[in-house]
Amino acid sequence: MQTDVNNRKIWLDGQIMNVNDAKINVLAPTAQFGLNVFEGIRCYWNDEKQQLYVFRMKDHYQRLLRSIKLLELDCPYTESEMRQALLDTVRGNEYREDIAVRQTIFAKGFGSWGSSGPVGMFVSPIPKAKSSAEYNKKGLHCCVSSWRRISDDVLSPRIKCGANYINSRMAQREALRNGYDTTIFLNELGKVAEGPGSCLFIVRDGILITPQLTDSVLESITRDTVIKIAKDMGIEVQERSVDRTELYIADEAFLCGSAMEITPVYSVDKHLLTDFEGEITKKVHTKYLETIIGKCEEYSQWLTPVYICNVYK
Ligand SMILES: Cc1ncc(COP(=O)(O)O)c(C=O)c1O
């Protein structure tokens, strides 16, 4: 039986329980200082195959382990235990629909911001998957944020930790207050970085361009997916620094991420790019949607089936 959002089953420190019964200490460093690292992992339902596929599961755990390492958390869980926890949670809820899963490693107990443990883990499905308004739009009107993206020498955007999202929050709140759907950050050098919860691509003269990973962006799995599928379709891709003015003269642009998938950018700072999904964006978007639900044999290694799963990809 499928559970409703308020009664979903979640996994906490080795036990599956009702979300309302999952408790943490209010003094825990995760609650006080955002001392946690996490992944938002998508699972897509393929009706024809009657199967739910986890998308790029191994890549998510590899990034999670890198975040754990960089924050020096004493994580007691192995990659295989993390994976099992996700599968047990999703199976326990018997989902037969697209979902997102939040898997978080957090500092619990009575520690401080400097503590390395004790460390807990929870796994919680998010049935509606698209938790913010901007994730549900057909196209986005964006501004360039007056807030700079955090940089590697201050608070690395490479680490997917809760505290980093306060920088995202400042920028997103400003954008909404000023009537935009979302925002695009510049980095400390004034080059284009990323969105508050997504990566950015622009198209110029048929070439797909995205800021490089050292320009203050998260090492995004969707960004990597887009680069691979675009190259396989014969589209030239450049990873390089992008100027703010290139956003205004781009032929097309889109934001992408596990939650956002691929969403066209219609305008930046009121400079209109397109008011529809551009040709290259559409090509990549269509292939992406086919890939995540298991319609592309060539990318089947990215999918882990939930309901028969003993094979870990
Ligand atoms: C700041 C930021 N950039 C990029 C992304 C996209 O990353 P991914 O494609 O791995 O979901 C996210 C999503 O979590 C994000 O929060």
Short mmCIF file of C-alpha atoms and ligand atoms in Angstrom, two decimals:
data_model
loop_
_atom_site.label_atom_id
_atom_site.label_comp_id
_atom_site.label_asym_id
_atom_site.label_seq_id
_atom_site.Cartn_x
_atom_site.Cartn_y
_atom_site.Cartn_z
CA MET A 1 0.00 0.00 0.00
CA GLN A 2 1.32 3.42 -0.90
CA THR A 3 1.60 5.88 1.96
CA ASP A 4 0.53 9.51 1.81
CA VAL A 5 3.09 12.25 2.32
CA ASN A 6 2.37 12.68 6.03
CA ASN A 7 2.51 8.98 6.73
CA ARG A 8 5.41 7.94 4.59
CA LYS A 9 7.87 5.43 5.97
CA ILE A 10 11.38 6.71 6.46
CA TRP A 11 14.65 5.05 7.44
CA LEU A 12 16.46 6.46 10.49
CA ASP A 13 19.61 4.92 11.93
CA GLY A 14 18.75 1.40 10.85
CA GLN A 15 15.00 1.39 11.44
CA ILE A 16 12.07 2.00 9.15
CA MET A 17 9.42 4.09 10.87
CA ASN A 18 6.60 6.51 10.26
CA VAL A 19 7.99 9.97 9.46
CA ASN A 20 6.11 11.40 12.45
CA ASP A 21 8.00 9.09 14.81
CA ALA A 22 11.47 10.10 13.60
CA LYS A 23 13.07 12.37 16.19
CA ILE A 24 16.38 14.19 16.56
CA ASN A 25 17.90 16.16 19.41
CA VAL A 26 17.23 19.92 19.09
CA LEU A 27 20.81 20.53 20.23
CA ALA A 28 22.30 18.30 17.53
CA PRO A 29 24.83 20.08 15.27
CA THR A 30 22.62 19.25 12.27
CA ALA A 31 19.77 21.23 13.86
CA GLN A 32 21.90 24.09 15.18
CA PHE A 33 24.47 24.59 12.42
CA GLY A 34 23.23 22.70 9.37
CA LEU A 35 26.01 20.14 9.88
CA ASN A 36 24.81 17.52 7.42
CA VAL A 37 25.56 16.31 3.92
CA PHE A 38 22.93 14.89 1.65
CA GLU A 39 21.80 13.71 -1.77
CA GLY A 40 18.55 14.20 -3.63
CA ILE A 41 18.19 10.99 -5.64
CA ARG A 42 15.50 10.52 -8.26
CA CYS A 43 13.60 7.30 -8.99
CA TYR A 44 11.48 7.07 -12.14
CA TRP A 45 8.60 4.72 -12.79
CA ASN A 46 8.56 2.90 -16.14
CA ASP A 47 4.99 1.76 -16.68
CA GLU A 48 5.78 -0.51 -19.62
CA LYS A 49 8.42 -2.40 -17.64
CA GLN A 50 6.48 -2.07 -14.35
CA GLN A 51 9.72 -1.02 -12.75
CA LEU A 52 11.04 1.85 -10.66
CA TYR A 53 14.58 2.91 -11.60
CA VAL A 54 17.02 4.78 -9.36
CA PHE A 55 18.97 7.22 -11.53
CA ARG A 56 22.78 7.27 -11.20
CA MET A 57 22.72 5.79 -7.73
CA LYS A 58 26.43 5.01 -7.53
CA ASP A 59 27.37 8.54 -8.63
CA HIS A 60 25.22 10.00 -5.85
CA TYR A 61 26.94 7.86 -3.20
CA GLN A 62 30.35 8.74 -4.55
CA ARG A 63 29.52 12.44 -4.21
CA LEU A 64 28.04 11.86 -0.74
CA LEU A 65 31.25 10.10 0.35
CA ARG A 66 33.30 13.03 -0.99
CA SER A 67 31.14 15.48 1.01
CA ILE A 68 31.59 13.31 4.14
CA LYS A 69 35.35 13.28 3.60
CA LEU A 70 35.60 17.04 3.11
CA LEU A 71 33.59 17.76 6.28
CA GLU A 72 35.55 15.11 8.22
CA LEU A 73 32.45 13.34 9.53
CA ASP A 74 32.94 9.93 11.20
CA CYS A 75 30.34 8.18 9.11
CA PRO A 76 29.66 4.61 10.29
CA TYR A 77 27.85 3.65 7.07
CA THR A 78 29.43 2.04 4.02
CA GLU A 79 28.33 2.78 0.48
CA SER A 80 26.59 -0.58 0.30
CA GLU A 81 24.68 0.11 3.55
CA MET A 82 23.61 3.50 2.17
CA ARG A 83 22.36 1.86 -0.97
CA GLN A 84 20.51 -0.86 0.94
CA ALA A 85 18.85 1.75 3.17
CA LEU A 86 17.49 3.57 0.11
CA LEU A 87 16.20 0.39 -1.52
CA ASP A 88 14.59 -0.84 1.72
CA THR A 89 12.86 2.53 2.23
CA VAL A 90 11.50 2.80 -1.29
CA ARG A 91 10.39 -0.84 -1.28
CA GLY A 92 8.83 -0.36 2.15
CA ASN A 93 6.64 2.39 0.73
CA GLU A 94 5.87 0.35 -2.41
CA TYR A 95 6.14 3.35 -4.70
CA ARG A 96 5.01 2.91 -8.28
CA GLU A 97 5.48 6.54 -9.33
CA ASP A 98 8.27 9.07 -9.86
CA ILE A 99 9.77 10.11 -6.55
CA ALA A 100 12.76 11.90 -5.08
CA VAL A 101 14.64 10.47 -2.13
CA ARG A 102 16.51 12.59 0.39
CA GLN A 103 19.43 10.70 1.94
CA THR A 104 21.16 12.67 4.69
CA ILE A 105 24.20 12.00 6.84
CA PHE A 106 24.03 14.26 9.89
CA ALA A 107 25.86 15.16 13.09
CA LYS A 108 23.62 14.16 15.98
CA GLY A 109 23.90 14.06 19.77
CA PHE A 110 25.11 17.00 21.87
CA GLY A 111 28.09 18.00 19.74
CA SER A 112 29.06 21.36 18.30
CA TRP A 113 29.84 22.71 14.83
CA GLY A 114 33.36 21.27 15.21
CA SER A 115 32.23 17.72 16.07
CA SER A 116 33.02 14.81 13.79
CA GLY A 117 30.33 12.62 15.38
CA PRO A 118 28.22 10.88 16.40
CA VAL A 119 26.80 10.61 12.91
CA GLY A 120 23.35 9.42 11.88
CA MET A 121 21.63 8.75 8.55
CA PHE A 122 18.07 9.11 7.37
CA VAL A 123 16.42 8.24 4.08
CA SER A 124 13.15 9.93 3.27
CA PRO A 125 11.14 9.72 0.07
CA ILE A 126 9.58 12.92 -1.25
CA PRO A 127 6.63 11.65 -3.31
CA LYS A 128 5.89 14.86 -5.19
CA ALA A 129 9.59 15.13 -6.04
CA LYS A 130 9.40 18.76 -7.15
CA SER A 131 9.40 20.62 -3.87
CA SER A 132 9.85 24.24 -5.02
CA ALA A 133 7.72 26.36 -7.37
CA GLU A 134 10.53 26.97 -9.86
CA TYR A 135 10.89 23.20 -10.37
CA ASN A 136 7.38 23.05 -11.84
CA LYS A 137 7.56 25.78 -14.48
CA LYS A 138 7.83 25.32 -18.23
CA GLY A 139 10.35 28.15 -18.54
CA LEU A 140 12.04 30.56 -16.18
CA HIS A 141 12.49 34.30 -15.92
CA CYS A 142 15.77 34.75 -14.06
CA CYS A 143 17.83 37.56 -12.62
CA VAL A 144 21.52 37.62 -11.90
CA SER A 145 21.84 37.58 -8.13
CA SER A 146 23.38 40.44 -6.22
CA TRP A 147 24.65 37.72 -3.86
CA ARG A 148 27.85 35.96 -4.97
CA ARG A 149 28.09 32.15 -4.99
CA ILE A 150 30.10 30.75 -2.11
CA SER A 151 33.64 29.91 -3.21
CA ASP A 152 35.99 27.01 -2.61
CA ASP A 153 38.18 29.06 -0.24
CA VAL A 154 35.22 30.09 1.94
CA LEU A 155 32.59 27.35 1.94
CA SER A 156 33.04 24.98 -0.95
CA PRO A 157 30.07 24.58 -3.32
CA ARG A 158 31.58 21.17 -4.12
CA ILE A 159 30.30 19.95 -0.74
CA LYS A 160 26.58 19.19 -0.80
CA CYS A 161 25.87 20.24 2.77
CA GLY A 162 22.83 21.81 4.39
CA ALA A 163 24.64 25.00 5.39
CA ASN A 164 25.51 25.84 1.74
CA TYR A 165 21.82 26.28 1.00
CA ILE A 166 21.67 29.45 3.09
CA ASN A 167 23.61 31.13 0.28
CA SER A 168 21.01 29.70 -2.15
CA ARG A 169 18.22 30.94 0.08
CA MET A 170 19.48 34.53 0.13
CA ALA A 171 19.61 34.61 -3.66
CA GLN A 172 16.28 32.85 -4.23
CA ARG A 173 14.42 35.05 -1.74
CA GLU A 174 15.81 38.16 -3.45
CA ALA A 175 14.74 36.86 -6.87
CA LEU A 176 11.18 36.09 -5.73
CA ARG A 177 10.89 39.44 -3.94
CA ASN A 178 11.80 41.17 -7.20
CA GLY A 179 9.31 39.19 -9.29
CA TYR A 180 11.61 36.61 -10.91
CA ASP A 181 11.19 32.82 -10.89
CA THR A 182 14.75 32.15 -9.83
CA THR A 183 18.28 33.44 -10.07
CA ILE A 184 21.76 32.82 -11.45
CA PHE A 185 24.82 33.35 -9.26
CA LEU A 186 28.13 34.88 -10.31
CA ASN A 187 31.23 33.59 -8.53
CA GLU A 188 33.80 35.67 -6.63
CA LEU A 189 35.52 36.55 -9.93
CA GLY A 190 32.31 37.81 -11.48
CA LYS A 191 31.97 34.81 -13.81
CA VAL A 192 28.71 32.87 -14.10
CA ALA A 193 28.43 30.02 -11.56
CA GLU A 194 25.07 28.24 -11.19
CA GLY A 195 21.49 28.50 -9.96
CA PRO A 196 20.59 28.17 -6.27
CA GLY A 197 19.74 24.48 -6.75
CA SER A 198 20.75 23.75 -10.33
CA CYS A 199 23.49 24.09 -12.94
CA LEU A 200 23.36 26.31 -16.01
CA PHE A 201 23.92 25.75 -19.70
CA ILE A 202 23.75 28.31 -22.49
CA VAL A 203 23.69 27.77 -26.24
CA ARG A 204 25.65 30.02 -28.60
CA ASP A 205 25.88 29.29 -32.33
CA GLY A 206 24.87 25.67 -31.80
CA ILE A 207 27.47 25.06 -29.07
CA LEU A 208 26.39 24.00 -25.58
CA ILE A 209 28.41 25.90 -22.97
CA THR A 210 28.53 25.42 -19.19
CA PRO A 211 30.74 26.91 -16.46
CA GLN A 212 33.64 24.64 -15.53
CA LEU A 213 33.61 22.73 -12.23
CA THR A 214 36.19 25.13 -10.74
CA ASP A 215 33.91 28.16 -11.29
CA SER A 216 32.02 27.65 -7.98
CA VAL A 217 29.48 25.01 -8.94
CA LEU A 218 28.30 21.77 -7.40
CA GLU A 219 29.68 18.69 -9.15
CA SER A 220 26.22 18.08 -10.53
CA ILE A 221 25.15 14.67 -11.76
CA THR A 222 22.61 16.18 -14.15
CA ARG A 223 25.27 18.50 -15.58
CA ASP A 224 27.44 15.44 -16.23
CA THR A 225 24.48 13.57 -17.77
CA VAL A 226 23.67 16.49 -20.09
CA ILE A 227 27.30 16.75 -21.23
CA LYS A 228 27.45 13.02 -22.02
CA ILE A 229 24.15 12.75 -23.86
CA ALA A 230 24.74 15.97 -25.80
CA LYS A 231 28.18 14.82 -26.96
CA ASP A 232 26.72 11.44 -27.95
CA MET A 233 24.15 13.28 -30.06
CA GLY A 234 26.95 15.13 -31.85
CA ILE A 235 26.42 18.47 -30.10
CA GLU A 236 29.64 20.34 -29.32
CA VAL A 237 30.01 20.99 -25.57
CA GLN A 238 32.37 23.48 -23.96
CA GLU A 239 33.15 23.65 -20.24
CA ARG A 240 34.58 27.12 -19.74
CA SER A 241 34.12 30.35 -17.80
CA VAL A 242 31.02 32.25 -18.88
CA ASP A 243 30.63 36.05 -18.75
CA ARG A 244 27.49 37.70 -17.42
CA THR A 245 26.87 39.43 -20.77
CA GLU A 246 26.88 36.05 -22.52
CA LEU A 247 23.70 35.29 -20.60
CA TYR A 248 22.01 38.24 -22.29
CA ILE A 249 23.01 37.30 -25.83
CA ALA A 250 22.68 33.50 -25.59
CA ASP A 251 20.44 31.85 -28.19
CA GLU A 252 19.10 29.48 -25.53
CA ALA A 253 19.77 28.67 -21.89
CA PHE A 254 18.54 26.14 -19.36
CA LEU A 255 18.93 25.23 -15.71
CA CYS A 256 19.26 21.58 -14.75
CA GLY A 257 19.42 19.37 -11.68
CA SER A 258 17.96 16.22 -10.19
CA ALA A 259 14.94 18.15 -8.89
CA MET A 260 14.60 20.63 -11.76
CA GLU A 261 15.49 18.14 -14.52
CA ILE A 262 15.89 20.45 -17.55
CA THR A 263 14.02 23.75 -17.56
CA PRO A 264 14.49 26.44 -20.24
CA VAL A 265 15.50 29.94 -19.20
CA TYR A 266 13.29 32.41 -21.07
CA SER A 267 14.96 35.61 -19.90
CA VAL A 268 17.81 36.92 -17.76
CA ASP A 269 17.54 40.36 -16.11
CA LYS A 270 14.59 40.97 -18.50
CA HIS A 271 16.72 40.32 -21.61
CA LEU A 272 14.53 37.91 -23.58
CA LEU A 273 16.31 34.82 -24.93
CA THR A 274 13.35 32.73 -26.16
CA ASP A 275 9.77 32.39 -25.03
CA PHE A 276 9.73 28.69 -25.94
CA GLU A 277 12.04 25.73 -25.55
CA GLY A 278 14.95 26.26 -27.98
CA GLU A 279 16.00 23.60 -30.49
CA ILE A 280 19.09 22.29 -28.71
CA THR A 281 17.48 22.48 -25.27
CA LYS A 282 14.55 20.44 -26.60
CA LYS A 283 16.82 17.81 -28.15
CA VAL A 284 18.78 17.35 -24.92
CA HIS A 285 15.64 17.53 -22.77
CA THR A 286 13.83 14.85 -24.80
CA LYS A 287 16.83 12.51 -24.62
CA TYR A 288 17.18 13.17 -20.89
CA LEU A 289 13.54 12.25 -20.23
CA GLU A 290 13.92 9.03 -22.26
CA THR A 291 17.16 8.18 -20.45
CA ILE A 292 15.87 8.54 -16.89
CA ILE A 293 12.91 6.23 -17.40
CA GLY A 294 14.96 3.54 -19.08
CA LYS A 295 14.08 4.03 -22.76
CA CYS A 296 17.70 4.36 -23.91
CA GLU A 297 19.59 1.09 -23.93
CA GLU A 298 22.92 2.92 -24.27
CA TYR A 299 22.47 4.54 -20.85
CA SER A 300 20.96 1.57 -19.02
CA GLN A 301 24.10 1.37 -16.82
CA TRP A 302 22.85 4.54 -15.08
CA LEU A 303 19.68 2.83 -13.85
CA THR A 304 19.23 0.55 -10.85
CA PRO A 305 15.92 -1.32 -10.72
CA VAL A 306 14.29 -1.15 -7.29
CA TYR A 307 12.06 -4.20 -7.39
CA ILE A 308 14.37 -7.04 -8.45
CA CYS A 309 17.55 -5.46 -7.48
CA ASN A 310 20.60 -7.44 -6.69
CA VAL A 311 22.72 -5.80 -9.32
CA TYR A 312 24.38 -2.59 -8.20
CA LYS A 313 25.18 -0.18 -10.99
C1 LIG B 1 23.59 24.38 -5.94
C2 LIG B 1 23.25 23.23 -6.82
N1 LIG B 1 23.81 23.14 -8.03
C3 LIG B 1 23.52 22.12 -8.87
C4 LIG B 1 22.62 21.15 -8.51
C5 LIG B 1 22.33 20.01 -9.44
O1 LIG B 1 22.97 18.86 -8.96
P1 LIG B 1 22.43 17.42 -9.37
O2 LIG B 1 22.36 17.42 -10.84
O3 LIG B 1 23.48 16.47 -8.90
O4 LIG B 1 21.13 17.25 -8.74
C6 LIG B 1 22.01 21.19 -7.27
C7 LIG B 1 21.05 20.16 -6.89
O5 LIG B 1 21.13 19.59 -5.86
C8 LIG B 1 22.34 22.25 -6.39
O6 LIG B 1 21.78 22.33 -5.18
#
